[in-house]
Amino acid sequence: MINIVLFGPPGAGKGTQSENIINTFGLKHISTGDLFRKHLGEGTELGKKAQSFMDNGKLVPDEVVIGMVEDFLNENTGAKGFIFDGFPRTVAQAEALDELLKSHDTSINAMLMLDVPQDELKRRLLERGKTSGRADDQNEEKINVRIKEYLNKTLPVAEFYEKQGKINKINGVGTVDGIFNDISAAIKVHS
Ligand code: AP5
Ligand code: MG
């Protein structure tokens, strides 16, 4: 199996690049943000638990996220591998993911960290907010909360993978195809 963590701040291009990765490498995509938005749309209990956190740009509590990922892994045991997009976002989630993968006799091969400056992140998210309908894209204040959550709670996850020697830094500014070339090269080295 090949298991890749696609890591980076809000608006770094994780979802955009995931599409190319799925098509090229045949990996199963798990975006915790997309899963939560699906639950929100369907009005499930899980969606109700996540809504106020998401709408305000705050992270959803670990136990809610980890339970959802565990279910997803159990439902997709035949997959060739996974691309984790927007997960793990805290050190507790990273530890839980290692344990979950171990119980499936597998592990993370590499973490790819998309590097994009803050002013570019804000520009991309505000632009998308004009059409996305996402409550968390609607104003600079909410985007600032998301970036702050990333800096305070998510960035320590980079150190977690650094210690395991699994970090690959990728410049996330440029054309979508150019960035994908760098991502592809990194995945090939680790697969
Ligand atoms: P989530 O859905 O994961 O959102 P996010 O990480 O905040 O950011 P995005 O998904 O908006 O950005 P992205 O990196 O995927 O970029 P994209 O490709 O879309 O999470 C939402 C919320 O759910 C969280 O705030 C939290 O509440 C909750 N949540 C989710 N996971 C959680 C977890 N694990 N723990 C706790 N809570 C969790 O691109 C962005 C824009 O830029 C697009 O318009 C795109 O077209 C454009 N773009 C992409 N690449 C380029 C490029 N190279 N050049 C120019 N524009 C580009
Ligand atoms: Mg995304």
Tab-separated table of C-alpha atoms and ligand atoms in Angstrom:
chain	number	residue	atom	x	y	z
A	1	MET	CA	0.000	0.000	0.000
A	2	ILE	CA	1.008	3.634	-0.494
A	3	ASN	CA	-0.318	6.044	2.118
A	4	ILE	CA	0.349	9.750	1.660
A	5	VAL	CA	-0.506	12.681	3.930
A	6	LEU	CA	-1.125	15.837	1.879
A	7	PHE	CA	-0.476	18.632	4.355
A	8	GLY	CA	-0.731	22.415	4.219
A	9	PRO	CA	-2.668	25.477	5.379
A	10	PRO	CA	-6.240	26.332	4.283
A	11	GLY	CA	-6.196	27.130	0.569
A	12	ALA	CA	-2.806	25.529	-0.091
A	13	GLY	CA	-4.264	23.348	-2.861
A	14	LYS	CA	-4.709	20.014	-1.052
A	15	GLY	CA	-8.075	19.280	-2.677
A	16	THR	CA	-6.942	20.474	-6.112
A	17	GLN	CA	-3.802	18.334	-6.095
A	18	SER	CA	-5.639	15.330	-4.622
A	19	GLU	CA	-7.678	15.014	-7.819
A	20	ASN	CA	-4.531	14.528	-9.921
A	21	ILE	CA	-3.007	12.152	-7.374
A	22	ILE	CA	-6.099	9.917	-7.333
A	23	ASN	CA	-6.160	9.750	-11.136
A	24	THR	CA	-2.450	9.030	-11.528
A	25	PHE	CA	-1.727	6.741	-8.587
A	26	GLY	CA	-5.121	5.097	-8.031
A	27	LEU	CA	-5.213	5.997	-4.355
A	28	LYS	CA	-8.408	6.402	-2.338
A	29	HIS	CA	-9.035	10.030	-1.343
A	30	ILE	CA	-10.089	10.909	2.179
A	31	SER	CA	-10.739	14.595	2.860
A	32	THR	CA	-12.142	15.077	6.346
A	33	GLY	CA	-13.422	18.546	5.311
A	34	ASP	CA	-15.345	17.048	2.338
A	35	LEU	CA	-16.750	14.264	4.561
A	36	PHE	CA	-17.941	16.808	7.128
A	37	ARG	CA	-19.534	18.954	4.393
A	38	LYS	CA	-21.367	15.845	3.133
A	39	HIS	CA	-22.691	15.172	6.648
A	40	LEU	CA	-23.685	18.826	6.973
A	41	GLY	CA	-25.600	18.653	3.694
A	42	GLU	CA	-27.399	15.480	4.792
A	43	GLY	CA	-28.150	16.892	8.247
A	44	THR	CA	-26.690	13.877	10.113
A	45	GLU	CA	-25.849	13.872	13.850
A	46	LEU	CA	-22.142	14.031	12.957
A	47	GLY	CA	-22.822	17.019	10.710
A	48	LYS	CA	-24.657	18.773	13.544
A	49	LYS	CA	-21.697	18.181	15.869
A	50	ALA	CA	-19.252	19.656	13.321
A	51	GLN	CA	-21.262	22.605	11.987
A	52	SER	CA	-20.568	25.391	14.484
A	53	PHE	CA	-16.838	24.594	14.550
A	54	MET	CA	-16.582	24.569	10.755
A	55	ASP	CA	-18.687	27.684	10.191
A	56	ASN	CA	-16.396	29.613	12.530
A	57	GLY	CA	-13.141	28.240	11.121
A	58	LYS	CA	-12.279	26.229	14.253
A	59	LEU	CA	-11.098	22.623	14.279
A	60	VAL	CA	-13.708	19.942	15.029
A	61	PRO	CA	-12.834	17.987	18.237
A	62	ASP	CA	-10.355	15.131	17.723
A	63	GLU	CA	-12.637	12.290	18.830
A	64	VAL	CA	-15.274	13.234	16.240
A	65	VAL	CA	-12.713	13.366	13.418
A	66	ILE	CA	-10.818	10.217	14.402
A	67	GLY	CA	-14.035	8.157	14.671
A	68	MET	CA	-15.050	9.247	11.178
A	69	VAL	CA	-11.632	8.330	9.697
A	70	GLU	CA	-11.680	4.957	11.447
A	71	ASP	CA	-15.067	4.176	9.863
A	72	PHE	CA	-13.769	5.246	6.437
A	73	LEU	CA	-10.706	2.974	6.675
A	74	ASN	CA	-12.842	0.023	7.769
A	75	GLU	CA	-15.187	0.598	4.826
A	76	ASN	CA	-12.306	0.698	2.301
A	77	THR	CA	-10.048	-2.210	3.256
A	78	GLY	CA	-9.520	-3.185	-0.419
A	79	ALA	CA	-7.897	0.150	-1.337
A	80	LYS	CA	-4.432	0.265	-2.939
A	81	GLY	CA	-3.593	3.102	-0.575
A	82	PHE	CA	-4.919	6.386	0.751
A	83	ILE	CA	-4.329	10.069	0.227
A	84	PHE	CA	-5.130	11.861	3.493
A	85	ASP	CA	-6.220	15.450	2.724
A	86	GLY	CA	-6.723	17.793	5.698
A	87	PHE	CA	-6.054	15.003	8.191
A	88	PRO	CA	-4.226	14.675	10.560
A	89	ARG	CA	-4.570	18.254	11.799
A	90	THR	CA	-3.417	17.795	15.415
A	91	VAL	CA	-0.663	15.678	16.961
A	92	ALA	CA	-3.357	13.557	18.672
A	93	GLN	CA	-4.871	12.838	15.242
A	94	ALA	CA	-1.433	11.942	13.818
A	95	GLU	CA	-0.832	9.496	16.677
A	96	ALA	CA	-4.291	7.981	16.228
A	97	LEU	CA	-3.708	7.599	12.469
A	98	ASP	CA	-0.441	5.710	13.055
A	99	GLU	CA	-2.289	3.324	15.402
A	100	LEU	CA	-5.210	2.855	12.995
A	101	LEU	CA	-2.889	2.093	10.071
A	102	LYS	CA	-0.867	-0.300	12.230
A	103	SER	CA	-4.036	-2.241	12.986
A	104	HIS	CA	-4.468	-2.565	9.182
A	105	ASP	CA	-0.781	-3.700	8.855
A	106	THR	CA	0.259	-0.569	7.014
A	107	SER	CA	1.755	2.896	7.661
A	108	ILE	CA	2.332	6.389	6.208
A	109	ASN	CA	4.966	6.382	3.437
A	110	ALA	CA	5.375	10.144	3.127
A	111	MET	CA	3.985	13.503	4.189
A	112	LEU	CA	3.920	16.173	1.477
A	113	MET	CA	3.821	19.712	2.835
A	114	LEU	CA	2.504	22.399	0.469
A	115	ASP	CA	4.136	25.734	1.183
A	116	VAL	CA	2.120	28.859	0.227
A	117	PRO	CA	2.501	32.383	1.691
A	118	GLN	CA	-0.382	33.744	3.795
A	119	ASP	CA	-1.356	36.604	1.463
A	120	GLU	CA	-1.749	34.117	-1.416
A	121	LEU	CA	-3.869	31.784	0.790
A	122	LYS	CA	-6.210	34.649	1.668
A	123	ARG	CA	-6.450	35.760	-1.947
A	124	ARG	CA	-7.380	32.222	-3.110
A	125	LEU	CA	-9.965	31.631	-0.371
A	126	LEU	CA	-11.679	35.017	-0.722
A	127	GLU	CA	-11.849	34.464	-4.474
A	128	ARG	CA	-13.371	30.999	-4.037
A	129	GLY	CA	-15.761	32.397	-1.397
A	130	LYS	CA	-17.546	34.417	-4.120
A	131	THR	CA	-18.987	31.180	-5.540
A	132	SER	CA	-18.287	28.261	-3.141
A	133	GLY	CA	-21.106	28.896	-0.679
A	134	ARG	CA	-18.694	27.772	2.072
A	135	ALA	CA	-19.452	29.748	5.245
A	136	ASP	CA	-15.769	29.627	6.236
A	137	ASP	CA	-14.621	31.310	2.982
A	138	GLN	CA	-16.894	34.313	3.357
A	139	ASN	CA	-14.728	36.910	5.066
A	140	GLU	CA	-11.152	37.656	6.014
A	141	GLU	CA	-11.916	37.321	9.732
A	142	LYS	CA	-12.944	33.654	9.377
A	143	ILE	CA	-10.017	32.927	7.097
A	144	ASN	CA	-7.712	34.443	9.728
A	145	VAL	CA	-9.204	32.100	12.369
A	146	ARG	CA	-8.519	29.099	10.081
A	147	ILE	CA	-4.929	30.190	9.518
A	148	LYS	CA	-4.469	30.734	13.271
A	149	GLU	CA	-5.832	27.244	14.029
A	150	TYR	CA	-3.373	25.873	11.468
A	151	LEU	CA	-0.402	27.705	13.003
A	152	ASN	CA	-1.291	26.806	16.612
A	153	LYS	CA	-2.631	23.256	16.359
A	154	THR	CA	-1.709	21.817	12.963
A	155	LEU	CA	1.854	22.985	12.368
A	156	PRO	CA	3.144	20.797	15.275
A	157	VAL	CA	2.072	17.804	13.132
A	158	ALA	CA	4.917	18.733	10.742
A	159	GLU	CA	7.384	18.171	13.570
A	160	PHE	CA	5.753	14.782	14.267
A	161	TYR	CA	6.502	13.623	10.690
A	162	GLU	CA	9.893	15.356	10.650
A	163	LYS	CA	10.945	13.117	13.552
A	164	GLN	CA	9.862	10.104	11.490
A	165	GLY	CA	11.904	11.380	8.500
A	166	LYS	CA	8.794	11.515	6.320
A	167	ILE	CA	8.464	15.222	5.399
A	168	ASN	CA	8.780	16.416	1.807
A	169	LYS	CA	8.364	20.175	1.329
A	170	ILE	CA	6.710	21.224	-1.933
A	171	ASN	CA	6.435	24.780	-3.257
A	172	GLY	CA	2.656	25.284	-3.544
A	173	VAL	CA	2.864	28.457	-5.655
A	174	GLY	CA	2.816	28.060	-9.438
A	175	THR	CA	0.673	26.248	-11.974
A	176	VAL	CA	-1.435	23.293	-10.803
A	177	ASP	CA	0.426	21.015	-13.257
A	178	GLY	CA	3.862	22.254	-12.247
A	179	ILE	CA	3.120	21.614	-8.564
A	180	PHE	CA	1.715	18.196	-9.427
A	181	ASN	CA	5.000	17.285	-11.178
A	182	ASP	CA	6.880	17.914	-7.923
A	183	ILE	CA	4.276	15.927	-5.954
A	184	SER	CA	4.481	13.009	-8.393
A	185	ALA	CA	8.251	12.887	-8.139
A	186	ALA	CA	8.060	12.792	-4.330
A	187	ILE	CA	5.428	10.026	-4.325
A	188	LYS	CA	7.480	7.910	-6.760
A	189	VAL	CA	10.500	8.081	-4.466
A	190	HIS	CA	8.436	6.691	-1.574
A	191	SER	CA	6.401	4.025	-3.370
B	1	AP5	P1	-11.049	21.604	4.881
B	1	AP5	O1	-12.167	21.316	3.986
B	1	AP5	O2	-9.963	20.623	5.009
B	1	AP5	O3	-10.509	23.036	4.486
B	1	AP5	P2	-9.076	23.742	4.650
B	1	AP5	O4	-7.942	22.856	4.871
B	1	AP5	O5	-9.296	24.846	5.613
B	1	AP5	O6	-8.844	24.383	3.286
B	1	AP5	P3	-9.369	24.065	1.875
B	1	AP5	O7	-9.916	22.718	1.691
B	1	AP5	O8	-10.254	25.218	1.625
B	1	AP5	O9	-8.022	24.234	1.033
B	1	AP5	P4	-7.187	23.201	0.159
B	1	AP5	O10	-5.817	23.148	0.670
B	1	AP5	O11	-7.916	21.926	-0.083
B	1	AP5	O12	-7.122	24.017	-1.181
B	1	AP5	P5	-8.012	23.874	-2.513
B	1	AP5	O13	-7.457	22.844	-3.419
B	1	AP5	O14	-9.447	23.801	-2.161
B	1	AP5	O15	-11.614	21.874	6.361
B	1	AP5	C1	-12.725	22.695	6.588
B	1	AP5	C2	-13.100	22.645	8.059
B	1	AP5	O16	-13.501	21.302	8.427
B	1	AP5	C3	-11.991	22.989	9.057
B	1	AP5	O17	-11.860	24.380	9.258
B	1	AP5	C4	-12.489	22.263	10.312
B	1	AP5	O18	-13.545	22.948	10.924
B	1	AP5	C5	-13.058	20.972	9.721
B	1	AP5	N1	-12.054	19.904	9.637
B	1	AP5	C6	-11.654	19.257	8.485
B	1	AP5	N2	-10.715	18.336	8.764
B	1	AP5	C7	-10.502	18.398	10.106
B	1	AP5	C8	-9.627	17.702	10.984
B	1	AP5	N3	-8.782	16.769	10.528
B	1	AP5	N4	-9.649	18.033	12.307
B	1	AP5	C9	-10.509	18.969	12.772
B	1	AP5	N5	-11.350	19.672	11.989
B	1	AP5	C10	-11.360	19.387	10.661
B	1	AP5	O19	-7.683	25.292	-3.194
B	1	AP5	C11	-8.154	26.505	-2.636
B	1	AP5	C12	-8.445	27.492	-3.780
B	1	AP5	O20	-7.217	27.829	-4.434
B	1	AP5	C13	-9.366	26.925	-4.857
B	1	AP5	O21	-10.226	27.917	-5.313
B	1	AP5	C14	-8.387	26.479	-5.974
B	1	AP5	O22	-8.961	26.509	-7.232
B	1	AP5	C15	-7.261	27.479	-5.810
B	1	AP5	N6	-5.949	26.927	-6.176
B	1	AP5	C16	-5.490	25.670	-5.934
B	1	AP5	N7	-4.229	25.514	-6.402
B	1	AP5	C17	-3.887	26.728	-6.953
B	1	AP5	C18	-2.710	27.205	-7.605
B	1	AP5	N8	-1.635	26.428	-7.792
B	1	AP5	N9	-2.695	28.481	-8.011
B	1	AP5	C19	-3.786	29.299	-7.839
B	1	AP5	N10	-4.935	28.893	-7.250
B	1	AP5	C20	-4.986	27.618	-6.806
B	2	MG	MG	-9.653	21.042	0.774
